[in-house]
PDB file of C-alpha atoms in Angstrom:
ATOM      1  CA  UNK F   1     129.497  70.137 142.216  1.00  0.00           C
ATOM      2  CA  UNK F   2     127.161  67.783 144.704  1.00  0.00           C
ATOM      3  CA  UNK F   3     126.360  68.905 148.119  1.00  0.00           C
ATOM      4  CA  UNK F   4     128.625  66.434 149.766  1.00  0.00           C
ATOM      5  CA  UNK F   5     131.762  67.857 147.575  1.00  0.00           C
ATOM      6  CA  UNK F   6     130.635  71.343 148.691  1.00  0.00           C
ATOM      7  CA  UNK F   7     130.434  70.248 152.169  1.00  0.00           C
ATOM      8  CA  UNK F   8     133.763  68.935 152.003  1.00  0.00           C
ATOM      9  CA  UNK F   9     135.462  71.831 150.218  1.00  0.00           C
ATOM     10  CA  UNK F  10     134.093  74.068 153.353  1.00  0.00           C
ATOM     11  CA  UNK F  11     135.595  72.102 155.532  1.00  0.00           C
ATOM     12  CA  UNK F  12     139.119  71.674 153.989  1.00  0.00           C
ATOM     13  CA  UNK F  13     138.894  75.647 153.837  1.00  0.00           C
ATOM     14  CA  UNK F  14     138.058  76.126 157.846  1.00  0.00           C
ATOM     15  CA  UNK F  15     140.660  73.115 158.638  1.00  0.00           C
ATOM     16  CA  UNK F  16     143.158  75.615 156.267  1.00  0.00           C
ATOM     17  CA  UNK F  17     142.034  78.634 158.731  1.00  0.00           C
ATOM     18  CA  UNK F  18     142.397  76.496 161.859  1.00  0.00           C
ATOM     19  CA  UNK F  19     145.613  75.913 160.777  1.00  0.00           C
ATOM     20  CA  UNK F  20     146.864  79.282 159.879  1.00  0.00           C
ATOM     21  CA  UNK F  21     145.701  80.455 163.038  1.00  0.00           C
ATOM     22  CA  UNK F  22     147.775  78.064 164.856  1.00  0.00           C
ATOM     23  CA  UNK F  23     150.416  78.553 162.986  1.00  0.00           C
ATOM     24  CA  UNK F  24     150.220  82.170 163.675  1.00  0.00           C
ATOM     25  CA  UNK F  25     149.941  81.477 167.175  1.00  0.00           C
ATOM     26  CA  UNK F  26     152.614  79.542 167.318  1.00  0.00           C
ATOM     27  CA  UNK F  27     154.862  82.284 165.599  1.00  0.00           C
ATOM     28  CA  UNK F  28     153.987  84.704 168.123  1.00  0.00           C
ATOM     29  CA  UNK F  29     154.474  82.525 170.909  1.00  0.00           C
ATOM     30  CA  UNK F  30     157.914  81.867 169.398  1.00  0.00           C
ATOM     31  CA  UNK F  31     158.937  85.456 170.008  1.00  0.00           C
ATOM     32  CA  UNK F  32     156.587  85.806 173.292  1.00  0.00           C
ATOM     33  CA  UNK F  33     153.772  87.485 171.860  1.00  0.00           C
ATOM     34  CA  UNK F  34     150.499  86.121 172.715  1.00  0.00           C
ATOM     35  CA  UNK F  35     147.090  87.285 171.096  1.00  0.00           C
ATOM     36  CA  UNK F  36     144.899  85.981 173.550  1.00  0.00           C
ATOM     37  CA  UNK F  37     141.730  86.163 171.454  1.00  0.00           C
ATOM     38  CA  UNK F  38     143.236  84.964 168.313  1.00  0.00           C
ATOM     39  CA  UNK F  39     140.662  82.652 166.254  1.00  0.00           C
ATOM     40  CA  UNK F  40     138.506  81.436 163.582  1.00  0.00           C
ATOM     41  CA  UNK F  41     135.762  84.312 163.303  1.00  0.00           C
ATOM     42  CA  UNK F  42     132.890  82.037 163.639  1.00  0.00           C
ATOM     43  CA  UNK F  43     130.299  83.863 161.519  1.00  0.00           C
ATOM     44  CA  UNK F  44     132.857  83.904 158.234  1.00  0.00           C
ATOM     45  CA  UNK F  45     131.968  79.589 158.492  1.00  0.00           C
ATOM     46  CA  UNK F  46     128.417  80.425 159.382  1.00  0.00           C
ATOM     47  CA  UNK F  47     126.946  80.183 155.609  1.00  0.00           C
ATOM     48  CA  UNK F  48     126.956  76.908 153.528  1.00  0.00           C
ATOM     49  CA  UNK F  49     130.132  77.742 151.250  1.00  0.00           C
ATOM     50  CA  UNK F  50     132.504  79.628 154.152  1.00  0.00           C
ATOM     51  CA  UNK F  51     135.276  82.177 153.732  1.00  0.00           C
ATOM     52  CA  UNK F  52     136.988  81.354 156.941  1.00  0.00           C
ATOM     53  CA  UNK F  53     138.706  84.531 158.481  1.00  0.00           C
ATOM     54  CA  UNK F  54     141.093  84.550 161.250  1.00  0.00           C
ATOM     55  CA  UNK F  55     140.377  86.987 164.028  1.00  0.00           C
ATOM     56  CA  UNK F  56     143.372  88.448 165.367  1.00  0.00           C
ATOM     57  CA  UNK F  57     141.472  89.871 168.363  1.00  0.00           C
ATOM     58  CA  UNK F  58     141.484  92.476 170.825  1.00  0.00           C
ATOM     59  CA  UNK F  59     145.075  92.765 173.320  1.00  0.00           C
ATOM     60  CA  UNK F  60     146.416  94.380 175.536  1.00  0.00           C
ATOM     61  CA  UNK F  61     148.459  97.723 175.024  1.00  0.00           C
ATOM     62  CA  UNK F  62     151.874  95.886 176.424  1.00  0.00           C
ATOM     63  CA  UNK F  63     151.015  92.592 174.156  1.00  0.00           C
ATOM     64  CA  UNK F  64     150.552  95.522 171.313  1.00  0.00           C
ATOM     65  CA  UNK F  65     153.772  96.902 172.260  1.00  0.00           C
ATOM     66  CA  UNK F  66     155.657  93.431 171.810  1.00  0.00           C
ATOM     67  CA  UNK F  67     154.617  92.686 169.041  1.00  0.00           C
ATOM     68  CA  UNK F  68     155.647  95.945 167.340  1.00  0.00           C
ATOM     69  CA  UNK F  69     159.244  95.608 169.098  1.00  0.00           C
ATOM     70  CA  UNK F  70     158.829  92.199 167.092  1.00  0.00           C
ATOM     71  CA  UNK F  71     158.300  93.253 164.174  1.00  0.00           C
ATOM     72  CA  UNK F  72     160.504  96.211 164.075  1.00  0.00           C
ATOM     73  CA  UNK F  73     163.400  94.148 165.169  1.00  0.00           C
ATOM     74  CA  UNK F  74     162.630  91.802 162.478  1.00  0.00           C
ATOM     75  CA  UNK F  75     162.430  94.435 160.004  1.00  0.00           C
ATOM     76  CA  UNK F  76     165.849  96.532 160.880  1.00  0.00           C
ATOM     77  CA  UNK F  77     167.356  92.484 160.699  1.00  0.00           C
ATOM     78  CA  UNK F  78     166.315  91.615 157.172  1.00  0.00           C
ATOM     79  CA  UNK F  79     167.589  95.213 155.908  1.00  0.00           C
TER      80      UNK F  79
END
């Protein structure tokens, strides 16, 4: 593989973590959760072939709290 297909295989896998995250933020928003540091962990695309993470981040204990009720909600609906 050349250094310019690399190059662009790295970046089609952080574009693919850009858009999970806002997808993800998105979701939650849907259902009025909000993570406010939700992101791309920027040293997972630090090296020259990147394994892009998304960072869910640090909240609050009510924003914790909401998304549980989410999730529990959803949960006891699909059973």
């Amino acid at each position: 593989m050349t250094a310019t297909e690399r190059r662009k295989e790295a970046a089609s896998r952080v574009r693919a973590a850009e858009d999970a995250a806002a997808r993800l933020r998105a979701g939650l928003a849907g259902v009025g959760v909000k993570l406010p540091s939700l992101r791309i962990d920027p040293v997972s695309c630090a090296s020259n072939e990147p394994t892009p993470l998304v960072d869910l981040g640090r909240c609050s204990v009510e924003t914790a709290l909401r998304l549980s009720a989410q999730l529990e909600a959803k949960a006891a609906h699909d059973s």
